[in-house]
Amino acid sequence: MAIYHFSCTTISRGKGQSAIASAAYRSGERLYSERYGETKFYARETQPETFILKPDHAPEWCLNREYLWNGVEEVEKANNSQLAREINIALPIELSKEEQLALTKEYVQKNFVDEGMVADVFIHRDNENNPHFHVMLTMRPFDKNGNWRSKSKRIILKDEESNTLYYPSGDKKSRKQRTTDWDSKDKLNLWRKNWADITNKYLERNGFSERISEKSHAELGIEKEPTIHEGYVARQMEKEGKISDRCQQNRERTKRNYDKQSERKEYVEKEAKKSISSGLAPKEKQQLKSVAKNLKIYVSYDNLMDKQRMVNNWERAVNVNSQIQPDQNFNDTFNKIKEARESISMGKDILEKQFTRIYEKYYPELNEKYTYSTYYKMAIAEETLKQDRVLSAQEIGQVLSEAQDNELNYMLTTIMKNPYVQPVHEYQKKLFHVTNELNGFLDERGITKELISQLSVDDQKVYRQLHNTQNIQVRSLEILEKYFDNTICSYFPNANTTELSIKQKEALSQTIDYYGNRMSYEKLVDLANEKAVNKYSTTEQKIGLSFIYKLETNSFTEEEWNKIEKDYELKEIYDTISDPKMRGYFLNEVKENGLDVPQEYMTQSNGFLMSFLANNLNVFNNLINANEQNKRRELEDLRNKRKSKKQNSRKQKSKKSKQKEQTTNI
């Protein structure tokens, strides 16, 4: 099924990135960096299909990847220079490789090259179910003689009589003006739309009914569907056991809102995992374990452990109830608890012990020769049990290949569920310190990175540890930024995230994740102006506090669990307070509202980071436009639905009229 995925970001020296390293990684080629005096190479299992397209007036050396990006590194002097714009786009799997290539070339030529950019394109097919391409674009244009032009120019300000304006210091007043519109929100939106249009043209030409749309995310940006006023009579009917239409409508709307928010979160996690994993080299996939640890996330048997915790809570609650109600028979309930506990224990035993024993027994040579992770050993043992025989070397290779993908997916899923464990500035601080330590290490020994092999074995080990730590911090920030981008675009599909710093993205992302479908642009503005904005009413906040107490004391009853499961308003509150990354924001909201919060809970409280957005007109203009486009799309969808409904109604009337005529004639 064709999917729409279009993400845009910048490759910046300020983020510790290099144009040469980025191109080498995406192309799988060895490229020498003149700026850093080192060769960059990242081996890829499946060699990408690559090509470069340039405008007619750009010099011929642009068609050489190494010359092109060394040229960019040379012309961009500043330490925080933006080196390239990168766009990542999913290709329709319905098309053949030849058609995918033709589609990519036509789109890149018309949208970027004809505009004056040099485009370095990399088609990745590592996963046959996820073909996609990356395109690195130059940030500054060439003049007609093939020389780099400036990204911006200085405009001297003048008054109404054309007199030059001056500052009190005597300097001329001026403003900066971009020489191109490549950074504009309108241009990004046009690129997004054009990709959908040209892809649909290719799909139609090749006989496929599938279509994609840049509007497909808009449903995820619709605000919470408002509930209707129930009134005293309706609520009284419900209390008497009768079903009120108005209360029933509200229950249905609440369920739709809950489902919509759940779908948005699933979409964000799926897109973030896809955009991260598609860009990982084999070596980086291995490094992801260290990244997860750096993000304070540890691999565990989450499902089993969650079930075990639930069973423990269940057992405590039943024990209390059996003491309160000694006359009631709880034997059946205790038997169910025992069965559940035995099932979990058996599952853990198989996963942690039996699989390892099977592996060690039937694959002693592998066990001696390789230090596979427990996850890999379990994968081999599980397949051995399925096949009921010892696996061949080829089969083991296949199992390990699949296990690597599954483990990667598991790791990414775990990371995506815990993106706010630490604020971004903590990772930036670590990166700053380790970079200084690494530079100091090299300066003390008077050498560069290229001469590391001349150091003693111990010094080389220290260098590798520092270098690895630096890479982990960089990768951690990249993964978090991908998650933030996807969260923002799930709510504001046309927001230009390239204009935001990672701290601003973090602030927006956590706000959207917390408020969910109760989010609105007006609330966002109030938050940025440091006004208190509640997600929940005072009554809901009190319910949330009682839920926290019951969770902390394991005092939920089975009846209460069932009630939460059926009531989607309670379910939303429970989801918030049971999520470690959201509970702190909830407690902060409760405290701001003036309710008493137990002191032991306040260690879990943390405020929002919206100060990073305050007084930033560019950010708010960006979101205003994105918000308006969301509303236009909603209105357009609504009109289309009404139009379709009217057409169907006319068809039904026409059909009934014809049937009536036929009956009369008979």
XYZ file of C-alpha atoms in Angstrom:
666
model
C 0.000 0.000 0.000
C 1.388 3.407 -1.007
C 2.101 5.645 1.994
C 2.852 9.352 2.290
C 6.046 10.132 4.165
C 7.878 13.425 3.599
C 10.288 14.843 6.180
C 12.619 17.810 5.828
C 15.568 18.768 8.029
C 18.874 20.620 7.811
C 22.403 19.274 8.119
C 24.212 21.792 10.280
C 27.731 22.201 11.602
C 26.162 23.603 14.762
C 24.677 20.160 15.444
C 28.083 18.513 15.063
C 27.315 17.356 11.517
C 29.470 17.327 8.400
C 28.319 17.458 4.766
C 30.988 14.946 3.715
C 30.127 12.516 6.530
C 26.413 12.810 5.753
C 26.950 12.152 2.040
C 29.316 9.241 2.758
C 26.818 7.675 5.118
C 23.878 7.994 2.717
C 25.837 6.885 -0.364
C 27.922 4.082 1.163
C 31.008 5.574 -0.554
C 34.439 6.557 0.774
C 34.681 10.340 0.805
C 37.662 12.407 1.951
C 36.948 15.504 4.042
C 39.394 18.327 3.274
C 38.157 20.326 6.262
C 38.795 17.563 8.803
C 41.550 15.702 6.958
C 39.935 12.285 7.250
C 38.133 9.740 5.087
C 34.526 8.957 5.919
C 33.094 5.540 5.084
C 30.026 3.677 6.292
C 29.568 0.211 4.822
C 26.019 -0.664 3.791
C 24.659 -4.166 3.249
C 22.628 -3.019 0.234
C 24.421 -0.438 -1.905
C 22.174 2.600 -2.519
C 21.314 3.793 -6.022
C 22.817 7.284 -6.231
C 23.040 10.167 -8.682
C 23.570 13.936 -8.713
C 21.484 16.461 -10.667
C 22.574 20.075 -11.179
C 21.272 23.233 -12.860
C 22.784 23.986 -16.293
C 24.716 27.002 -14.974
C 26.300 25.079 -12.058
C 29.933 23.953 -12.649
C 30.671 20.394 -13.793
C 32.615 19.559 -10.622
C 29.259 19.520 -8.786
C 28.621 16.102 -10.345
C 31.512 14.689 -8.275
C 30.160 13.920 -4.788
C 33.467 14.495 -2.991
C 34.134 17.796 -4.803
C 30.561 18.984 -4.262
C 30.386 18.605 -0.496
C 33.986 19.669 0.101
C 33.051 22.783 -1.859
C 30.102 23.342 0.454
C 32.271 22.799 3.556
C 34.748 25.362 2.193
C 32.240 28.097 1.345
C 30.340 27.752 4.646
C 32.757 29.346 7.126
C 30.711 29.750 10.323
C 30.781 27.211 13.152
C 26.983 26.966 13.054
C 26.559 27.014 9.257
C 23.680 25.145 7.665
C 25.445 22.891 5.161
C 22.602 21.148 3.348
C 18.885 20.587 3.362
C 17.889 16.914 3.535
C 14.532 15.541 2.479
C 13.504 11.938 3.160
C 10.624 10.540 1.074
C 8.941 7.121 0.997
C 8.627 5.542 -2.461
C 5.450 3.638 -3.456
C 6.152 -0.105 -3.289
C 3.580 -0.667 -6.060
C 6.005 0.742 -8.649
C 8.926 -1.154 -10.169
C 12.483 -0.041 -9.368
C 12.704 1.565 -12.818
C 9.496 3.535 -12.237
C 10.623 4.530 -8.729
C 13.853 5.882 -10.224
C 12.007 7.791 -12.955
C 9.574 9.229 -10.390
C 12.437 10.337 -8.133
C 14.371 11.990 -10.964
C 11.344 13.859 -12.329
C 10.321 15.125 -8.893
C 13.839 16.216 -7.877
C 14.489 17.911 -11.233
C 11.258 19.942 -11.278
C 11.147 20.926 -7.615
C 14.787 21.471 -6.680
C 17.203 21.489 -9.619
C 15.065 23.760 -11.801
C 14.959 26.127 -8.799
C 18.774 26.344 -8.771
C 19.781 23.684 -6.237
C 22.287 20.878 -6.723
C 20.631 17.625 -5.624
C 22.542 14.582 -4.373
C 20.082 11.665 -4.377
C 20.350 8.312 -2.570
C 17.702 5.617 -3.091
C 17.766 3.097 -0.222
C 16.285 -0.366 -0.615
C 17.745 -2.088 2.483
C 14.202 -3.125 3.391
C 12.104 -4.168 0.387
C 8.971 -3.037 2.225
C 10.385 0.426 2.883
C 11.988 1.827 -0.297
C 12.761 5.509 0.162
C 15.164 8.169 -0.972
C 17.204 10.873 0.698
C 18.132 14.004 -1.207
C 20.799 16.402 0.060
C 20.317 19.889 -1.388
C 22.728 22.813 -1.523
C 21.657 25.787 0.593
C 23.053 28.580 -1.586
C 22.605 29.126 -5.355
C 25.195 29.559 -8.130
C 25.409 32.649 -10.318
C 25.395 32.432 -14.139
C 29.214 32.076 -14.120
C 29.139 29.039 -11.819
C 30.253 30.830 -8.637
C 28.581 30.430 -5.265
C 26.159 33.245 -4.445
C 25.306 34.526 -0.980
C 22.400 33.050 0.952
C 21.231 36.533 1.869
C 21.942 40.158 1.146
C 21.951 43.325 3.221
C 19.207 45.855 2.448
C 19.949 49.424 3.595
C 16.854 50.961 5.197
C 15.667 54.381 4.038
C 12.916 56.762 5.029
C 10.026 57.958 2.838
C 12.300 60.514 1.181
C 14.921 57.870 0.320
C 17.337 59.110 2.971
C 19.514 56.438 4.569
C 18.584 55.645 8.164
C 21.269 55.388 10.864
C 21.561 53.945 14.356
C 22.743 56.286 17.175
C 26.150 54.601 16.847
C 26.429 55.934 13.289
C 25.965 52.549 11.590
C 23.496 52.300 8.739
C 20.213 50.612 9.533
C 19.678 47.471 7.491
C 17.848 44.184 7.334
C 18.762 40.789 5.958
C 16.921 39.471 2.921
C 17.169 35.908 1.640
C 18.315 35.576 -1.966
C 15.978 32.584 -2.464
C 12.643 31.420 -1.053
C 13.923 27.888 -0.370
C 13.504 28.323 3.400
C 9.918 29.541 3.207
C 6.937 27.657 4.628
C 5.033 28.081 1.366
C 7.841 26.437 -0.591
C 7.938 23.460 1.793
C 4.166 23.056 1.533
C 4.421 23.191 -2.258
C 7.113 20.483 -2.273
C 4.894 18.299 -0.094
C 1.881 18.763 -2.365
C 3.902 18.250 -5.540
C 5.199 14.911 -4.256
C 1.652 13.649 -3.720
C 0.559 14.910 -7.160
C 3.420 13.387 -9.152
C 3.269 10.081 -7.235
C -0.447 9.760 -7.956
C 0.277 10.438 -11.635
C 2.750 7.545 -11.719
C 0.391 5.247 -9.800
C -2.465 6.002 -12.188
C -0.244 5.594 -15.252
C 0.790 2.152 -14.028
C -2.781 1.012 -13.380
C -2.879 1.293 -9.570
C -5.935 2.624 -7.745
C -3.894 3.594 -4.645
C -3.463 7.322 -4.024
C -1.500 9.356 -1.482
C -2.104 12.851 -0.159
C -0.164 15.375 1.821
C -3.516 15.966 3.550
C -3.610 12.440 4.948
C -2.215 13.606 8.302
C -4.812 16.326 8.758
C -7.239 14.041 10.542
C -4.603 13.702 13.226
C -4.628 17.471 13.692
C -8.363 17.899 14.283
C -9.122 19.205 17.738
C -11.087 17.182 20.240
C -14.699 16.620 19.194
C -16.802 18.660 21.654
C -19.256 16.826 23.857
C -22.830 18.103 24.151
C -24.498 19.498 27.249
C -26.284 16.611 28.941
C -28.534 18.497 31.351
C -30.073 17.516 34.675
C -32.855 15.354 33.213
C -30.459 13.279 31.093
C -28.110 12.660 34.016
C -31.043 11.802 36.295
C -32.249 9.221 33.750
C -28.792 7.608 33.786
C -28.808 7.450 37.589
C -32.150 5.628 37.456
C -30.680 3.011 35.139
C -32.236 4.379 31.938
C -30.211 5.175 28.829
C -30.189 8.866 27.892
C -29.583 9.653 24.211
C -27.545 12.737 25.109
C -25.355 10.866 27.611
C -24.909 8.044 25.114
C -23.817 10.544 22.435
C -21.241 11.960 24.837
C -19.897 8.489 25.622
C -19.529 7.760 21.919
C -17.777 11.097 21.288
C -15.438 10.553 24.235
C -14.537 7.126 22.867
C -13.859 8.600 19.396
C -11.631 11.280 20.933
C -9.714 8.671 22.935
C -9.288 6.421 19.888
C -8.185 9.371 17.760
C -5.500 10.341 20.269
C -4.329 6.723 20.527
C -4.069 6.536 16.729
C -2.040 9.771 16.671
C 0.423 8.412 19.228
C 0.758 5.126 17.337
C 1.354 7.069 14.130
C 4.067 9.203 15.721
C 5.906 6.176 17.130
C 5.626 4.284 13.835
C 6.865 7.214 11.719
C 9.678 8.054 14.143
C 10.871 4.428 14.205
C 10.712 4.254 10.410
C 12.617 7.488 9.834
C 15.295 6.487 12.375
C 15.772 2.857 11.333
C 15.854 3.654 7.596
C 18.941 5.780 8.167
C 20.942 3.424 10.379
C 24.031 1.598 9.149
C 24.682 -1.906 10.599
C 27.327 -0.525 12.948
C 24.916 2.130 14.224
C 22.220 -0.487 14.806
C 24.611 -2.195 17.204
C 25.368 1.167 18.819
C 21.662 1.762 19.426
C 21.848 -0.368 22.587
C 24.337 2.102 24.047
C 22.123 4.978 22.936
C 19.122 3.440 24.712
C 21.191 3.090 27.860
C 22.276 6.718 27.531
C 18.612 7.706 27.278
C 18.117 5.846 30.584
C 16.123 3.079 28.863
C 17.003 -0.532 29.481
C 15.962 -3.632 27.577
C 13.653 -5.831 29.656
C 10.815 -8.252 29.140
C 8.306 -5.407 29.392
C 5.133 -7.326 28.621
C 5.864 -10.065 31.134
C 6.949 -7.614 33.809
C 3.868 -5.412 33.267
C 1.616 -8.457 33.571
C 3.440 -9.554 36.708
C 2.954 -6.110 38.273
C -0.758 -6.160 37.397
C -1.163 -9.622 38.960
C 0.586 -8.401 42.136
C -1.782 -5.411 42.348
C -4.750 -7.679 41.712
C -3.683 -10.094 44.451
C -3.171 -7.303 47.012
C -6.609 -5.867 46.249
C -8.298 -9.273 46.607
C -6.455 -9.934 49.895
C -7.758 -6.650 51.305
C -11.298 -7.356 50.090
C -11.244 -10.863 51.584
C -10.437 -9.353 54.986
C -13.136 -6.688 54.648
C -15.734 -9.205 53.438
C -14.846 -12.483 55.218
C -18.215 -14.042 54.335
C -17.632 -13.790 50.582
C -15.902 -16.668 48.733
C -12.816 -15.477 46.831
C -11.485 -18.953 45.945
C -12.217 -18.648 42.214
C -10.450 -15.292 42.062
C -7.384 -16.623 43.914
C -7.243 -19.599 41.528
C -7.244 -17.243 38.533
C -4.428 -15.234 40.120
C -2.450 -18.418 40.717
C -2.910 -19.534 37.105
C -1.840 -16.124 35.803
C 1.231 -16.084 38.051
C 2.236 -19.593 36.968
C 1.804 -18.654 33.322
C 4.031 -15.588 33.703
C 6.620 -17.532 35.681
C 6.699 -20.229 33.024
C 7.081 -17.634 30.271
C 9.974 -15.937 32.040
C 11.634 -19.264 32.729
C 11.437 -20.265 29.070
C 12.713 -16.912 27.879
C 15.535 -16.497 30.358
C 16.704 -20.048 31.077
C 15.406 -22.786 28.809
C 16.205 -21.006 25.533
C 19.726 -20.271 26.740
C 20.240 -23.908 27.739
C 19.002 -25.131 24.348
C 21.405 -22.769 22.601
C 24.392 -23.841 24.716
C 23.577 -27.538 24.294
C 23.050 -27.663 20.520
C 25.424 -24.894 19.417
C 28.553 -25.288 21.608
C 30.893 -24.032 18.852
C 28.893 -20.839 18.407
C 28.779 -20.401 22.169
C 32.578 -20.582 22.393
C 33.341 -18.557 19.279
C 30.799 -15.701 19.503
C 29.502 -13.592 22.380
C 25.926 -13.231 21.169
C 23.430 -11.297 23.252
C 20.754 -13.200 25.171
C 18.239 -11.916 22.626
C 20.123 -13.600 19.748
C 20.580 -16.853 21.680
C 16.871 -16.949 22.435
C 16.016 -16.338 18.774
C 18.188 -19.282 17.652
C 16.785 -21.546 20.386
C 13.187 -20.608 19.584
C 13.639 -21.417 15.889
C 15.333 -24.703 16.850
C 12.252 -25.683 18.849
C 9.955 -24.748 15.964
C 11.954 -26.801 13.452
C 12.600 -29.591 15.986
C 16.183 -29.957 14.717
C 19.597 -28.268 14.762
C 19.711 -25.344 12.328
C 22.156 -25.090 9.432
C 24.685 -22.238 9.207
C 22.544 -20.574 6.526
C 19.412 -20.833 8.682
C 21.263 -19.409 11.686
C 22.366 -16.463 9.549
C 18.741 -15.840 8.541
C 17.543 -16.069 12.153
C 20.219 -13.609 13.314
C 19.341 -11.207 10.499
C 15.662 -11.215 11.499
C 16.570 -11.031 15.192
C 18.654 -7.930 14.536
C 15.678 -6.190 12.893
C 13.320 -7.321 15.675
C 15.711 -6.214 18.402
C 16.178 -2.876 16.648
C 12.411 -2.429 16.403
C 12.057 -3.334 20.082
C 14.745 -0.855 21.090
C 13.180 1.941 19.023
C 9.730 1.184 20.426
C 11.146 1.413 23.948
C 12.905 4.695 23.197
C 9.818 6.220 21.566
C 7.782 5.478 24.695
C 10.260 7.372 26.918
C 11.378 10.475 24.987
C 11.269 12.923 27.929
C 13.223 10.937 30.511
C 15.796 13.762 30.550
C 15.579 17.269 29.055
C 17.509 17.850 25.835
C 19.915 20.276 27.487
C 21.281 17.414 29.627
C 22.374 15.526 26.498
C 23.755 18.739 25.005
C 25.726 19.349 28.196
C 27.181 15.820 28.047
C 28.076 16.287 24.377
C 29.778 19.613 25.147
C 31.843 18.106 27.985
C 32.910 14.963 26.125
C 33.815 16.989 23.012
C 35.997 19.304 25.119
C 37.550 16.282 26.830
C 38.257 14.650 23.457
C 39.804 17.827 22.023
C 41.879 18.274 25.182
C 43.086 14.671 24.920
C 44.295 15.286 21.348
C 45.828 18.692 22.160
C 47.790 17.302 25.125
C 49.400 14.733 22.859
C 49.847 17.172 19.976
C 48.166 14.928 17.402
C 45.100 14.815 15.153
C 42.500 12.056 14.752
C 44.365 10.661 11.743
C 47.445 9.860 13.870
C 45.678 7.909 16.621
C 47.398 4.694 15.549
C 50.723 6.212 16.728
C 49.522 6.354 20.344
C 50.106 3.683 22.947
C 47.551 0.885 23.272
C 46.188 2.402 26.497
C 45.837 5.871 24.948
C 44.102 4.409 21.898
C 41.638 2.707 24.222
C 40.940 6.003 26.034
C 40.439 7.762 22.691
C 38.001 5.105 21.442
C 35.978 5.349 24.648
C 35.742 9.142 24.390
C 34.924 9.005 20.680
C 32.243 6.376 21.248
C 30.698 8.429 24.065
C 30.613 11.466 21.779
C 28.893 9.461 19.023
C 26.307 8.158 21.479
C 25.396 11.699 22.588
C 25.075 12.860 18.968
C 22.915 9.851 18.044
C 20.759 10.333 21.169
C 19.994 13.920 20.160
C 19.254 12.876 16.570
C 16.783 10.194 17.690
C 15.009 12.578 20.065
C 14.787 15.250 17.370
C 13.199 12.736 14.955
C 10.555 11.940 17.568
C 9.872 15.636 18.211
C 9.544 16.337 14.448
C 7.037 13.532 13.982
C 5.005 14.581 17.018
C 4.753 18.187 15.818
C 3.864 17.196 12.244
C 1.199 14.785 13.495
C -0.688 17.784 14.879
C 0.501 20.591 12.598
C 1.213 18.767 9.285
C 2.432 21.942 7.592
C 4.610 23.257 10.398
C 8.127 23.982 9.155
C 10.149 22.269 11.879
C 13.432 23.252 10.204
C 12.926 26.745 11.670
C 12.854 25.413 15.234
C 15.765 24.619 17.510
C 15.764 21.197 19.142
C 14.786 22.797 22.475
C 11.797 24.485 20.850
C 10.844 21.180 19.228
C 11.092 19.457 22.602
C 8.811 22.065 24.184
C 6.207 21.778 21.428
C 6.382 17.999 21.346
C 5.886 17.500 25.077
C 2.989 19.974 25.037
C 1.257 18.138 22.183
C 1.888 14.747 23.810
C 0.397 15.902 27.102
C -2.644 17.837 25.887
C -3.397 15.478 22.981
C -6.841 16.131 21.496
C -7.495 18.755 24.169
C -4.838 20.843 22.464
C -5.667 24.079 20.653
C -3.611 26.878 19.180
C -5.054 29.273 21.772
C -3.803 27.037 24.596
C -0.401 26.899 22.962
C -0.161 30.704 22.899
C -1.244 30.939 26.543
C 1.390 28.391 27.565
C 4.092 30.268 25.700
C 3.057 33.432 27.523
C 3.530 31.480 30.758
C -0.179 31.406 31.584
C -1.613 28.440 33.471
C -3.571 26.213 31.098
C -5.402 23.179 32.430
C -5.932 20.002 30.480
C -8.301 18.671 33.115
C -11.120 20.197 35.151
C -10.788 20.440 38.929
C -13.000 17.357 39.311
C -10.844 15.392 36.867
C -7.693 16.522 38.681
C -9.079 15.176 41.964
C -9.880 11.868 40.257
C -6.319 11.779 38.904
C -4.867 12.330 42.389
C -6.997 9.500 43.774
C -5.769 7.247 40.942
C -2.141 8.043 41.827
C -2.795 7.166 45.467
C -4.428 3.865 44.497
C -1.556 3.027 42.164
C 1.066 3.853 44.784
C -0.742 1.823 47.464
C -1.890 -0.978 45.138
C -5.485 -0.445 46.310
C -7.442 -0.523 43.036
C -10.307 -3.009 43.222
C -11.295 -5.271 40.354
C -14.545 -3.318 40.042
C -12.611 -0.054 39.701
C -10.354 -1.548 37.014
C -13.434 -2.620 35.053
C -14.997 0.826 35.408
C -11.851 2.536 34.085
C -11.704 0.141 31.148
C -15.270 1.023 30.110
C -15.239 4.784 30.810
C -13.002 6.561 28.285
C -12.804 9.793 30.298
C -11.458 7.838 33.278
C -9.240 5.850 30.923
C -7.664 9.054 29.590
C -6.966 10.279 33.131
C -5.499 6.904 34.109
C -3.280 6.833 30.995
C -1.905 10.246 31.973
C -1.090 9.513 35.610
C 0.273 6.017 34.900
C 2.665 7.314 32.232
C 5.899 8.384 34.003
C 6.665 11.073 31.420
C 3.160 12.617 31.712
C 2.488 12.281 35.449
C 4.879 15.118 36.262
C 3.025 17.514 33.956
C -0.291 16.463 35.497
C 0.975 17.126 39.032
C 2.349 20.493 37.957
C -1.086 21.389 36.539
C -2.819 20.289 39.757
C -0.431 22.361 41.862
C -0.938 25.434 39.638
C -4.695 25.003 40.133
C -4.254 25.338 43.906
C -5.086 21.772 44.917
C -3.127 20.075 47.693
C -0.579 17.626 46.330
C 1.158 15.211 48.751
C 4.784 16.223 49.183
C 6.082 12.777 48.166
C 4.418 13.187 44.754
C 6.067 16.526 44.004
C 9.410 14.853 43.294
C 7.674 13.590 40.138
C 6.500 17.083 39.126
C 8.061 18.987 36.271
C 6.978 22.081 34.405
C 6.753 22.666 30.683
C 9.603 24.032 28.606
C 7.419 26.572 26.788
C 9.771 29.404 27.756
C 11.846 28.298 24.746
C 8.956 29.449 22.530
C 8.021 32.650 24.329
C 8.242 35.849 22.272
C 9.396 33.923 19.181
C 7.325 35.427 16.359
C 8.735 33.095 13.699
C 7.566 30.037 15.612
C 4.086 31.417 16.169
C 3.669 32.661 12.600
C 4.708 29.176 11.541
C 2.103 27.533 13.782
C -0.602 30.076 12.915
C -0.233 29.151 9.247
C -0.164 25.431 10.046
C -3.225 25.794 12.274
C -5.140 27.722 9.599
C -4.296 25.086 7.013
C -5.530 22.386 9.402
C -8.858 24.217 9.687
C -9.098 24.734 5.914
C -8.555 21.026 5.400
C -11.169 20.148 7.985
C -13.686 22.447 6.259
C -12.762 20.994 2.884
C -13.224 17.451 4.194
C -16.539 18.451 5.762
C -17.774 19.993 2.494
C -16.741 16.889 0.564
C -18.577 14.652 3.029
C -21.724 16.790 2.792
C -21.473 16.840 -0.992
C -21.067 13.070 -1.082
C -23.993 12.661 1.316
C -26.244 14.812 -0.890
C -25.224 12.883 -3.994
C -25.980 9.583 -2.284
C -29.316 10.963 -1.093
C -30.250 12.006 -4.652
C -29.262 8.575 -5.956
C -31.410 6.880 -3.317
C -34.403 9.121 -4.158
C -33.914 8.487 -7.869
C -33.694 4.745 -7.259
C -36.866 4.746 -5.130
C -38.668 6.843 -7.764
C -37.764 4.374 -10.507
C -38.850 1.437 -8.352
C -42.178 3.198 -7.713
C -42.703 3.780 -11.442
C -41.942 0.137 -12.202
C -44.412 -0.979 -9.510
C -47.107 1.348 -10.944
C -46.526 0.010 -14.472
C -46.860 -3.556 -13.230
